[in-house]
Amino acid sequence: MRVVVIICTYNEAESTPKLIEALAEVFPQVKNHEMVALYVDDTSPDGTADIVRKHQKQYKWLRLLVNPKKSGLGGAYAAGMAYAMKELGADYLMEFDGDFQHPPQYIPQLVTKIDEGYDYIIGSRYVPGGSIPKSWGFSRSMLSVVGNLVARALLILPQVHDCTTGFKLSRVKGFMDQFNFDTLISKQFAYKVQLLFYMVNKGAKVVEVPFAFAPRTSGESKIIKNEMKETLRVIFWLQFRNPKIQRFFKFGVVGGTGLVLQTTIFEVLGVWLKILSPSVATVLGGEVAIISNFTLNNLWTFKDYQVKGGRIILKFLQFNFTSLIALGIQFGVLKLGESVAKGSGLVIQFFYFGAIFIVLITNYYIYNKFIWKTSQKAPSSK
Ligand SMILES: Nc1nc2c(ncn2[C@@H]2O[C@H](COP(=O)(O)OP(=O)(O)OP(=O)(O)O)[C@@H](O)[C@H]2O)c(=O)[nH]1
Ligand SMILES: [Mg+2]
């Protein structure tokens, strides 16, 4: 495999010669893969590109791409990755900082994971053995730790412990060669969370390799002040367009309309007019909501998996059956509520909404798993 280590630089003249020498020592340790280093420099005023050019005479594996102006880290990586795939025939792309914060001795450890079949190899600061610099003050450490936790939670990627690291190795075939760089939401550091989200959701086999993120010893930090805000902006758009989130949102809306129907019947017949007992009024309201929910979910929430023709009857019966389970849960909880409430309307309401919550979660699971079977390929894409 040809591994292209992409090093984006802006004013890294001090560390660049040292880093090239360090790579020259480390690359021969990788026996069964071909290592190439690609510097992507945004015409740094301190002449970083000239230093690379000078070393190119000595090292055949050293390549350089110069962008005419500063394009932000995401912009620089987009250009570098496209160049590495198109011009250098890369099989794997490594993202690597040019200021020694990603210590070069970890490169072979990440590369060997290719042999174990991994598509996405993450240099991780937040798994045992990994760390952030001890010299970082409280606020910088907190920004990193909390920022990562927030990103991890909002991306809904609990399996990845370091979602904001910049040290990664990605497979080209089937993954990076299918990524459309025009869709990059941010040209800044936040591009990283988008690539992570893309790779994991594309089904990449992922592994995290611990590494000690070193303190910056020379040059200046280029991290922009509003990086956290920029990362949140990227995550917002990623999730806004995420079909799974959209589906859950639609399910919520449909469930909400069902809830309004059911609650109206419950409140009017069971609480206000007292024509029915609260438990019976709940079940009657539920029946009406079932019909409405099935129709709306089939036409809208699970549109990609829509049931048509004669199968609608079968699926509707199944839906009814699973809804009966839900009604059973509600009935049981409300019965319990009736015995506890001893006539108190407020306590009954508490049990009523508690039961609804349990039922919502159960229903969403059953719909996905058994009714519309969303883990299978959508009928429209078959
Ligand atoms: N080509 C290019 N490289 C950039 C740009 N911004 C940052 N870099 C490089 O990206 C790498 C990471 O940037 P850093 O400023 O070190 O960011 P950081 O490591 O998160 O922050 P520090 O811990 O303060 O160093 C370094 O090699 C930078 O020179 C840019 O706009 N263009
Ligand atoms: Mg740095």
JSON list of N, CA, C and O in Angstrom, two decimals, residues 227-280:
[
{"chain": "A", "resi": 227, "resn": "GLU", "atom": "N", "xyz": [-13.08, 28.30, 17.11]},
{"chain": "A", "resi": 227, "resn": "GLU", "atom": "CA", "xyz": [-13.05, 26.92, 16.62]},
{"chain": "A", "resi": 227, "resn": "GLU", "atom": "C", "xyz": [-14.20, 26.07, 17.17]},
{"chain": "A", "resi": 227, "resn": "GLU", "atom": "O", "xyz": [-14.79, 25.27, 16.45]},
{"chain": "A", "resi": 228, "resn": "MET", "atom": "N", "xyz": [-14.51, 26.26, 18.46]},
{"chain": "A", "resi": 228, "resn": "MET", "atom": "CA", "xyz": [-15.58, 25.49, 19.10]},
{"chain": "A", "resi": 228, "resn": "MET", "atom": "C", "xyz": [-16.91, 25.78, 18.40]},
{"chain": "A", "resi": 228, "resn": "MET", "atom": "O", "xyz": [-17.67, 24.86, 18.10]},
{"chain": "A", "resi": 229, "resn": "LYS", "atom": "N", "xyz": [-17.14, 27.06, 18.14]},
{"chain": "A", "resi": 229, "resn": "LYS", "atom": "CA", "xyz": [-18.38, 27.46, 17.48]},
{"chain": "A", "resi": 229, "resn": "LYS", "atom": "C", "xyz": [-18.44, 26.87, 16.07]},
{"chain": "A", "resi": 229, "resn": "LYS", "atom": "O", "xyz": [-19.48, 26.38, 15.63]},
{"chain": "A", "resi": 230, "resn": "GLU", "atom": "N", "xyz": [-17.30, 26.89, 15.41]},
{"chain": "A", "resi": 230, "resn": "GLU", "atom": "CA", "xyz": [-17.21, 26.36, 14.04]},
{"chain": "A", "resi": 230, "resn": "GLU", "atom": "C", "xyz": [-17.49, 24.86, 14.04]},
{"chain": "A", "resi": 230, "resn": "GLU", "atom": "O", "xyz": [-18.20, 24.34, 13.17]},
{"chain": "A", "resi": 231, "resn": "THR", "atom": "N", "xyz": [-16.94, 24.16, 15.03]},
{"chain": "A", "resi": 231, "resn": "THR", "atom": "CA", "xyz": [-17.17, 22.72, 15.14]},
{"chain": "A", "resi": 231, "resn": "THR", "atom": "C", "xyz": [-18.65, 22.44, 15.39]},
{"chain": "A", "resi": 231, "resn": "THR", "atom": "O", "xyz": [-19.23, 21.54, 14.78]},
{"chain": "A", "resi": 232, "resn": "LEU", "atom": "N", "xyz": [-19.26, 23.23, 16.26]},
{"chain": "A", "resi": 232, "resn": "LEU", "atom": "CA", "xyz": [-20.70, 23.04, 16.54]},
{"chain": "A", "resi": 232, "resn": "LEU", "atom": "C", "xyz": [-21.53, 23.30, 15.29]},
{"chain": "A", "resi": 232, "resn": "LEU", "atom": "O", "xyz": [-22.52, 22.62, 15.03]},
{"chain": "A", "resi": 233, "resn": "ARG", "atom": "N", "xyz": [-21.11, 24.29, 14.50]},
{"chain": "A", "resi": 233, "resn": "ARG", "atom": "CA", "xyz": [-21.83, 24.60, 13.26]},
{"chain": "A", "resi": 233, "resn": "ARG", "atom": "C", "xyz": [-21.77, 23.40, 12.30]},
{"chain": "A", "resi": 233, "resn": "ARG", "atom": "O", "xyz": [-22.78, 22.99, 11.72]},
{"chain": "A", "resi": 234, "resn": "VAL", "atom": "N", "xyz": [-20.58, 22.81, 12.20]},
{"chain": "A", "resi": 234, "resn": "VAL", "atom": "CA", "xyz": [-20.42, 21.64, 11.31]},
{"chain": "A", "resi": 234, "resn": "VAL", "atom": "C", "xyz": [-21.30, 20.49, 11.80]},
{"chain": "A", "resi": 234, "resn": "VAL", "atom": "O", "xyz": [-22.02, 19.86, 11.02]},
{"chain": "A", "resi": 235, "resn": "ILE", "atom": "N", "xyz": [-21.25, 20.24, 13.12]},
{"chain": "A", "resi": 235, "resn": "ILE", "atom": "CA", "xyz": [-22.03, 19.12, 13.67]},
{"chain": "A", "resi": 235, "resn": "ILE", "atom": "C", "xyz": [-23.52, 19.36, 13.45]},
{"chain": "A", "resi": 235, "resn": "ILE", "atom": "O", "xyz": [-24.26, 18.44, 13.09]},
{"chain": "A", "resi": 236, "resn": "PHE", "atom": "N", "xyz": [-23.96, 20.60, 13.64]},
{"chain": "A", "resi": 236, "resn": "PHE", "atom": "CA", "xyz": [-25.38, 20.91, 13.43]},
{"chain": "A", "resi": 236, "resn": "PHE", "atom": "C", "xyz": [-25.81, 20.53, 12.01]},
{"chain": "A", "resi": 236, "resn": "PHE", "atom": "O", "xyz": [-26.81, 19.84, 11.82]},
{"chain": "A", "resi": 237, "resn": "TRP", "atom": "N", "xyz": [-25.02, 20.95, 11.02]},
{"chain": "A", "resi": 237, "resn": "TRP", "atom": "CA", "xyz": [-25.40, 20.67, 9.62]},
{"chain": "A", "resi": 237, "resn": "TRP", "atom": "C", "xyz": [-25.32, 19.18, 9.30]},
{"chain": "A", "resi": 237, "resn": "TRP", "atom": "O", "xyz": [-26.14, 18.65, 8.56]},
{"chain": "A", "resi": 238, "resn": "LEU", "atom": "N", "xyz": [-24.31, 18.52, 9.90]},
{"chain": "A", "resi": 238, "resn": "LEU", "atom": "CA", "xyz": [-24.19, 17.07, 9.65]},
{"chain": "A", "resi": 238, "resn": "LEU", "atom": "C", "xyz": [-25.43, 16.35, 10.17]},
{"chain": "A", "resi": 238, "resn": "LEU", "atom": "O", "xyz": [-26.00, 15.50, 9.48]},
{"chain": "A", "resi": 239, "resn": "GLN", "atom": "N", "xyz": [-25.86, 16.70, 11.37]},
{"chain": "A", "resi": 239, "resn": "GLN", "atom": "CA", "xyz": [-27.01, 16.01, 11.96]},
{"chain": "A", "resi": 239, "resn": "GLN", "atom": "C", "xyz": [-28.32, 16.47, 11.33]},
{"chain": "A", "resi": 239, "resn": "GLN", "atom": "O", "xyz": [-29.25, 15.68, 11.21]},
{"chain": "A", "resi": 240, "resn": "PHE", "atom": "N", "xyz": [-28.37, 17.72, 10.91]},
{"chain": "A", "resi": 240, "resn": "PHE", "atom": "CA", "xyz": [-29.58, 18.23, 10.27]},
{"chain": "A", "resi": 240, "resn": "PHE", "atom": "C", "xyz": [-29.88, 17.44, 8.99]},
{"chain": "A", "resi": 240, "resn": "PHE", "atom": "O", "xyz": [-31.02, 17.17, 8.65]},
{"chain": "A", "resi": 241, "resn": "ARG", "atom": "N", "xyz": [-28.78, 17.05, 8.31]},
{"chain": "A", "resi": 241, "resn": "ARG", "atom": "CA", "xyz": [-28.95, 16.29, 7.05]},
{"chain": "A", "resi": 241, "resn": "ARG", "atom": "C", "xyz": [-28.90, 14.79, 7.26]},
{"chain": "A", "resi": 241, "resn": "ARG", "atom": "O", "xyz": [-28.98, 14.03, 6.31]},
{"chain": "A", "resi": 242, "resn": "ASN", "atom": "N", "xyz": [-28.70, 14.36, 8.51]},
{"chain": "A", "resi": 242, "resn": "ASN", "atom": "CA", "xyz": [-28.55, 12.93, 8.80]},
{"chain": "A", "resi": 242, "resn": "ASN", "atom": "C", "xyz": [-29.91, 12.23, 8.68]},
{"chain": "A", "resi": 242, "resn": "ASN", "atom": "O", "xyz": [-30.84, 12.54, 9.43]},
{"chain": "A", "resi": 243, "resn": "PRO", "atom": "N", "xyz": [-30.05, 11.29, 7.74]},
{"chain": "A", "resi": 243, "resn": "PRO", "atom": "CA", "xyz": [-31.36, 10.64, 7.53]},
{"chain": "A", "resi": 243, "resn": "PRO", "atom": "C", "xyz": [-31.90, 9.97, 8.79]},
{"chain": "A", "resi": 243, "resn": "PRO", "atom": "O", "xyz": [-33.10, 9.96, 9.02]},
{"chain": "A", "resi": 244, "resn": "LYS", "atom": "N", "xyz": [-31.00, 9.44, 9.63]},
{"chain": "A", "resi": 244, "resn": "LYS", "atom": "CA", "xyz": [-31.46, 8.75, 10.84]},
{"chain": "A", "resi": 244, "resn": "LYS", "atom": "C", "xyz": [-32.08, 9.75, 11.83]},
{"chain": "A", "resi": 244, "resn": "LYS", "atom": "O", "xyz": [-33.08, 9.46, 12.46]},
{"chain": "A", "resi": 245, "resn": "ILE", "atom": "N", "xyz": [-31.45, 10.93, 11.93]},
{"chain": "A", "resi": 245, "resn": "ILE", "atom": "CA", "xyz": [-31.97, 11.96, 12.83]},
{"chain": "A", "resi": 245, "resn": "ILE", "atom": "C", "xyz": [-33.29, 12.49, 12.26]},
{"chain": "A", "resi": 245, "resn": "ILE", "atom": "O", "xyz": [-34.26, 12.70, 12.99]},
{"chain": "A", "resi": 246, "resn": "GLN", "atom": "N", "xyz": [-33.32, 12.67, 10.93]},
{"chain": "A", "resi": 246, "resn": "GLN", "atom": "CA", "xyz": [-34.55, 13.17, 10.30]},
{"chain": "A", "resi": 246, "resn": "GLN", "atom": "C", "xyz": [-35.70, 12.20, 10.55]},
{"chain": "A", "resi": 246, "resn": "GLN", "atom": "O", "xyz": [-36.82, 12.60, 10.82]},
{"chain": "A", "resi": 247, "resn": "ARG", "atom": "N", "xyz": [-35.38, 10.89, 10.46]},
{"chain": "A", "resi": 247, "resn": "ARG", "atom": "CA", "xyz": [-36.43, 9.89, 10.66]},
{"chain": "A", "resi": 247, "resn": "ARG", "atom": "C", "xyz": [-36.96, 9.94, 12.09]},
{"chain": "A", "resi": 247, "resn": "ARG", "atom": "O", "xyz": [-38.17, 9.88, 12.32]},
{"chain": "A", "resi": 248, "resn": "PHE", "atom": "N", "xyz": [-36.01, 10.06, 13.03]},
{"chain": "A", "resi": 248, "resn": "PHE", "atom": "CA", "xyz": [-36.45, 10.11, 14.44]},
{"chain": "A", "resi": 248, "resn": "PHE", "atom": "C", "xyz": [-37.29, 11.36, 14.69]},
{"chain": "A", "resi": 248, "resn": "PHE", "atom": "O", "xyz": [-38.28, 11.31, 15.42]},
{"chain": "A", "resi": 249, "resn": "PHE", "atom": "N", "xyz": [-36.90, 12.46, 14.05]},
{"chain": "A", "resi": 249, "resn": "PHE", "atom": "CA", "xyz": [-37.65, 13.70, 14.19]},
{"chain": "A", "resi": 249, "resn": "PHE", "atom": "C", "xyz": [-39.07, 13.53, 13.64]},
{"chain": "A", "resi": 249, "resn": "PHE", "atom": "O", "xyz": [-40.06, 13.90, 14.28]},
{"chain": "A", "resi": 250, "resn": "LYS", "atom": "N", "xyz": [-39.17, 12.91, 12.47]},
{"chain": "A", "resi": 250, "resn": "LYS", "atom": "CA", "xyz": [-40.50, 12.68, 11.87]},
{"chain": "A", "resi": 250, "resn": "LYS", "atom": "C", "xyz": [-41.34, 11.76, 12.75]},
{"chain": "A", "resi": 250, "resn": "LYS", "atom": "O", "xyz": [-42.54, 11.99, 12.94]},
{"chain": "A", "resi": 251, "resn": "PHE", "atom": "N", "xyz": [-40.68, 10.72, 13.27]},
{"chain": "A", "resi": 251, "resn": "PHE", "atom": "CA", "xyz": [-41.36, 9.80, 14.18]},
{"chain": "A", "resi": 251, "resn": "PHE", "atom": "C", "xyz": [-41.92, 10.57, 15.37]},
{"chain": "A", "resi": 251, "resn": "PHE", "atom": "O", "xyz": [-43.05, 10.34, 15.81]},
{"chain": "A", "resi": 252, "resn": "GLY", "atom": "N", "xyz": [-41.12, 11.51, 15.87]},
{"chain": "A", "resi": 252, "resn": "GLY", "atom": "CA", "xyz": [-41.55, 12.34, 16.99]},
{"chain": "A", "resi": 252, "resn": "GLY", "atom": "C", "xyz": [-42.77, 13.18, 16.64]},
{"chain": "A", "resi": 252, "resn": "GLY", "atom": "O", "xyz": [-43.72, 13.28, 17.42]},
{"chain": "A", "resi": 253, "resn": "VAL", "atom": "N", "xyz": [-42.74, 13.75, 15.44]},
{"chain": "A", "resi": 253, "resn": "VAL", "atom": "CA", "xyz": [-43.87, 14.60, 15.00]},
{"chain": "A", "resi": 253, "resn": "VAL", "atom": "C", "xyz": [-45.14, 13.75, 14.86]},
{"chain": "A", "resi": 253, "resn": "VAL", "atom": "O", "xyz": [-46.21, 14.11, 15.36]},
{"chain": "A", "resi": 254, "resn": "VAL", "atom": "N", "xyz": [-44.99, 12.58, 14.22]},
{"chain": "A", "resi": 254, "resn": "VAL", "atom": "CA", "xyz": [-46.15, 11.69, 14.05]},
{"chain": "A", "resi": 254, "resn": "VAL", "atom": "C", "xyz": [-46.66, 11.24, 15.41]},
{"chain": "A", "resi": 254, "resn": "VAL", "atom": "O", "xyz": [-47.86, 11.28, 15.69]},
{"chain": "A", "resi": 255, "resn": "GLY", "atom": "N", "xyz": [-45.70, 10.83, 16.26]},
{"chain": "A", "resi": 255, "resn": "GLY", "atom": "CA", "xyz": [-46.09, 10.42, 17.62]},
{"chain": "A", "resi": 255, "resn": "GLY", "atom": "C", "xyz": [-46.81, 11.56, 18.35]},
{"chain": "A", "resi": 255, "resn": "GLY", "atom": "O", "xyz": [-47.77, 11.32, 19.07]},
{"chain": "A", "resi": 256, "resn": "GLY", "atom": "N", "xyz": [-46.34, 12.78, 18.09]},
{"chain": "A", "resi": 256, "resn": "GLY", "atom": "CA", "xyz": [-46.97, 13.96, 18.72]},
{"chain": "A", "resi": 256, "resn": "GLY", "atom": "C", "xyz": [-48.41, 14.12, 18.30]},
{"chain": "A", "resi": 256, "resn": "GLY", "atom": "O", "xyz": [-49.29, 14.36, 19.14]},
{"chain": "A", "resi": 257, "resn": "THR", "atom": "N", "xyz": [-48.68, 13.95, 17.00]},
{"chain": "A", "resi": 257, "resn": "THR", "atom": "CA", "xyz": [-50.07, 14.07, 16.53]},
{"chain": "A", "resi": 257, "resn": "THR", "atom": "C", "xyz": [-50.94, 12.96, 17.14]},
{"chain": "A", "resi": 257, "resn": "THR", "atom": "O", "xyz": [-52.08, 13.20, 17.54]},
{"chain": "A", "resi": 258, "resn": "GLY", "atom": "N", "xyz": [-50.34, 11.76, 17.22]},
{"chain": "A", "resi": 258, "resn": "GLY", "atom": "CA", "xyz": [-51.06, 10.64, 17.85]},
{"chain": "A", "resi": 258, "resn": "GLY", "atom": "C", "xyz": [-51.35, 10.94, 19.31]},
{"chain": "A", "resi": 258, "resn": "GLY", "atom": "O", "xyz": [-52.44, 10.67, 19.81]},
{"chain": "A", "resi": 259, "resn": "LEU", "atom": "N", "xyz": [-50.33, 11.52, 19.95]},
{"chain": "A", "resi": 259, "resn": "LEU", "atom": "CA", "xyz": [-50.47, 11.84, 21.37]},
{"chain": "A", "resi": 259, "resn": "LEU", "atom": "C", "xyz": [-51.58, 12.87, 21.59]},
{"chain": "A", "resi": 259, "resn": "LEU", "atom": "O", "xyz": [-52.37, 12.75, 22.53]},
{"chain": "A", "resi": 260, "resn": "VAL", "atom": "N", "xyz": [-51.65, 13.85, 20.69]},
{"chain": "A", "resi": 260, "resn": "VAL", "atom": "CA", "xyz": [-52.70, 14.87, 20.80]},
{"chain": "A", "resi": 260, "resn": "VAL", "atom": "C", "xyz": [-54.07, 14.20, 20.66]},
{"chain": "A", "resi": 260, "resn": "VAL", "atom": "O", "xyz": [-54.98, 14.45, 21.48]},
{"chain": "A", "resi": 261, "resn": "LEU", "atom": "N", "xyz": [-54.20, 13.32, 19.67]},
{"chain": "A", "resi": 261, "resn": "LEU", "atom": "CA", "xyz": [-55.47, 12.61, 19.47]},
{"chain": "A", "resi": 261, "resn": "LEU", "atom": "C", "xyz": [-55.84, 11.81, 20.71]},
{"chain": "A", "resi": 261, "resn": "LEU", "atom": "O", "xyz": [-56.96, 11.90, 21.23]},
{"chain": "A", "resi": 262, "resn": "GLN", "atom": "N", "xyz": [-54.84, 11.00, 21.16]},
{"chain": "A", "resi": 262, "resn": "GLN", "atom": "CA", "xyz": [-55.10, 10.11, 22.29]},
{"chain": "A", "resi": 262, "resn": "GLN", "atom": "C", "xyz": [-55.41, 10.92, 23.56]},
{"chain": "A", "resi": 262, "resn": "GLN", "atom": "O", "xyz": [-56.35, 10.60, 24.29]},
{"chain": "A", "resi": 263, "resn": "THR", "atom": "N", "xyz": [-54.63, 11.98, 23.76]},
{"chain": "A", "resi": 263, "resn": "THR", "atom": "CA", "xyz": [-54.81, 12.79, 24.97]},
{"chain": "A", "resi": 263, "resn": "THR", "atom": "C", "xyz": [-56.17, 13.50, 24.97]},
{"chain": "A", "resi": 263, "resn": "THR", "atom": "O", "xyz": [-56.84, 13.58, 26.00]},
{"chain": "A", "resi": 264, "resn": "THR", "atom": "N", "xyz": [-56.57, 14.00, 23.80]},
{"chain": "A", "resi": 264, "resn": "THR", "atom": "CA", "xyz": [-57.86, 14.67, 23.71]},
{"chain": "A", "resi": 264, "resn": "THR", "atom": "C", "xyz": [-58.98, 13.72, 24.13]},
{"chain": "A", "resi": 264, "resn": "THR", "atom": "O", "xyz": [-59.84, 14.07, 24.96]},
{"chain": "A", "resi": 265, "resn": "ILE", "atom": "N", "xyz": [-58.93, 12.51, 23.59]},
{"chain": "A", "resi": 265, "resn": "ILE", "atom": "CA", "xyz": [-59.97, 11.52, 23.93]},
{"chain": "A", "resi": 265, "resn": "ILE", "atom": "C", "xyz": [-59.92, 11.18, 25.42]},
{"chain": "A", "resi": 265, "resn": "ILE", "atom": "O", "xyz": [-60.94, 11.12, 26.10]},
{"chain": "A", "resi": 266, "resn": "PHE", "atom": "N", "xyz": [-58.67, 11.00, 25.92]},
{"chain": "A", "resi": 266, "resn": "PHE", "atom": "CA", "xyz": [-58.49, 10.67, 27.34]},
{"chain": "A", "resi": 266, "resn": "PHE", "atom": "C", "xyz": [-59.03, 11.79, 28.25]},
{"chain": "A", "resi": 266, "resn": "PHE", "atom": "O", "xyz": [-59.80, 11.53, 29.18]},
{"chain": "A", "resi": 267, "resn": "GLU", "atom": "N", "xyz": [-58.62, 13.02, 27.94]},
{"chain": "A", "resi": 267, "resn": "GLU", "atom": "CA", "xyz": [-59.02, 14.14, 28.80]},
{"chain": "A", "resi": 267, "resn": "GLU", "atom": "C", "xyz": [-60.54, 14.38, 28.75]},
{"chain": "A", "resi": 267, "resn": "GLU", "atom": "O", "xyz": [-61.17, 14.59, 29.78]},
{"chain": "A", "resi": 268, "resn": "VAL", "atom": "N", "xyz": [-61.10, 14.31, 27.52]},
{"chain": "A", "resi": 268, "resn": "VAL", "atom": "CA", "xyz": [-62.53, 14.63, 27.37]},
{"chain": "A", "resi": 268, "resn": "VAL", "atom": "C", "xyz": [-63.40, 13.52, 27.96]},
{"chain": "A", "resi": 268, "resn": "VAL", "atom": "O", "xyz": [-64.27, 13.78, 28.80]},
{"chain": "A", "resi": 269, "resn": "LEU", "atom": "N", "xyz": [-63.12, 12.28, 27.52]},
{"chain": "A", "resi": 269, "resn": "LEU", "atom": "CA", "xyz": [-64.02, 11.19, 27.94]},
{"chain": "A", "resi": 269, "resn": "LEU", "atom": "C", "xyz": [-63.67, 10.62, 29.32]},
{"chain": "A", "resi": 269, "resn": "LEU", "atom": "O", "xyz": [-64.55, 10.22, 30.07]},
{"chain": "A", "resi": 270, "resn": "GLY", "atom": "N", "xyz": [-62.36, 10.59, 29.62]},
{"chain": "A", "resi": 270, "resn": "GLY", "atom": "CA", "xyz": [-61.93, 9.92, 30.86]},
{"chain": "A", "resi": 270, "resn": "GLY", "atom": "C", "xyz": [-61.83, 10.85, 32.06]},
{"chain": "A", "resi": 270, "resn": "GLY", "atom": "O", "xyz": [-62.10, 10.43, 33.18]},
{"chain": "A", "resi": 271, "resn": "VAL", "atom": "N", "xyz": [-61.45, 12.10, 31.85]},
{"chain": "A", "resi": 271, "resn": "VAL", "atom": "CA", "xyz": [-61.23, 13.00, 32.98]},
{"chain": "A", "resi": 271, "resn": "VAL", "atom": "C", "xyz": [-62.35, 14.05, 33.10]},
{"chain": "A", "resi": 271, "resn": "VAL", "atom": "O", "xyz": [-62.92, 14.24, 34.17]},
{"chain": "A", "resi": 272, "resn": "TRP", "atom": "N", "xyz": [-62.69, 14.67, 31.99]},
{"chain": "A", "resi": 272, "resn": "TRP", "atom": "CA", "xyz": [-63.66, 15.79, 32.03]},
{"chain": "A", "resi": 272, "resn": "TRP", "atom": "C", "xyz": [-65.10, 15.28, 32.14]},
{"chain": "A", "resi": 272, "resn": "TRP", "atom": "O", "xyz": [-65.80, 15.50, 33.11]},
{"chain": "A", "resi": 273, "resn": "LEU", "atom": "N", "xyz": [-65.55, 14.52, 31.11]},
{"chain": "A", "resi": 273, "resn": "LEU", "atom": "CA", "xyz": [-66.94, 14.05, 31.12]},
{"chain": "A", "resi": 273, "resn": "LEU", "atom": "C", "xyz": [-67.13, 12.81, 31.99]},
{"chain": "A", "resi": 273, "resn": "LEU", "atom": "O", "xyz": [-68.25, 12.47, 32.36]},
{"chain": "A", "resi": 274, "resn": "LYS", "atom": "N", "xyz": [-66.01, 12.11, 32.27]},
{"chain": "A", "resi": 274, "resn": "LYS", "atom": "CA", "xyz": [-66.01, 10.87, 33.08]},
{"chain": "A", "resi": 274, "resn": "LYS", "atom": "C", "xyz": [-66.97, 9.81, 32.53]},
{"chain": "A", "resi": 274, "resn": "LYS", "atom": "O", "xyz": [-67.62, 9.08, 33.28]},
{"chain": "A", "resi": 275, "resn": "ILE", "atom": "N", "xyz": [-67.10, 9.76, 31.20]},
{"chain": "A", "resi": 275, "resn": "ILE", "atom": "CA", "xyz": [-67.96, 8.76, 30.56]},
{"chain": "A", "resi": 275, "resn": "ILE", "atom": "C", "xyz": [-67.29, 7.39, 30.66]},
{"chain": "A", "resi": 275, "resn": "ILE", "atom": "O", "xyz": [-67.92, 6.37, 30.84]},
{"chain": "A", "resi": 276, "resn": "LEU", "atom": "N", "xyz": [-65.95, 7.40, 30.56]},
{"chain": "A", "resi": 276, "resn": "LEU", "atom": "CA", "xyz": [-65.16, 6.16, 30.65]},
{"chain": "A", "resi": 276, "resn": "LEU", "atom": "C", "xyz": [-64.18, 6.26, 31.80]},
{"chain": "A", "resi": 276, "resn": "LEU", "atom": "O", "xyz": [-63.82, 7.37, 32.22]},
{"chain": "A", "resi": 277, "resn": "SER", "atom": "N", "xyz": [-63.72, 5.09, 32.27]},
{"chain": "A", "resi": 277, "resn": "SER", "atom": "CA", "xyz": [-62.67, 5.12, 33.30]},
{"chain": "A", "resi": 277, "resn": "SER", "atom": "C", "xyz": [-61.37, 5.56, 32.61]},
{"chain": "A", "resi": 277, "resn": "SER", "atom": "O", "xyz": [-61.21, 5.36, 31.40]},
{"chain": "A", "resi": 278, "resn": "PRO", "atom": "N", "xyz": [-60.41, 6.16, 33.34]},
{"chain": "A", "resi": 278, "resn": "PRO", "atom": "CA", "xyz": [-59.17, 6.64, 32.71]},
{"chain": "A", "resi": 278, "resn": "PRO", "atom": "C", "xyz": [-58.45, 5.55, 31.89]},
{"chain": "A", "resi": 278, "resn": "PRO", "atom": "O", "xyz": [-57.95, 5.82, 30.81]},
{"chain": "A", "resi": 279, "resn": "SER", "atom": "N", "xyz": [-58.42, 4.31, 32.40]},
{"chain": "A", "resi": 279, "resn": "SER", "atom": "CA", "xyz": [-57.69, 3.26, 31.67]},
{"chain": "A", "resi": 279, "resn": "SER", "atom": "C", "xyz": [-58.38, 2.93, 30.35]},
{"chain": "A", "resi": 279, "resn": "SER", "atom": "O", "xyz": [-57.72, 2.78, 29.32]},
{"chain": "A", "resi": 280, "resn": "VAL", "atom": "N", "xyz": [-59.71, 2.87, 30.36]},
{"chain": "A", "resi": 280, "resn": "VAL", "atom": "CA", "xyz": [-60.44, 2.55, 29.12]},
{"chain": "A", "resi": 280, "resn": "VAL", "atom": "C", "xyz": [-60.33, 3.71, 28.12]},
{"chain": "A", "resi": 280, "resn": "VAL", "atom": "O", "xyz": [-60.13, 3.50, 26.92]}
]
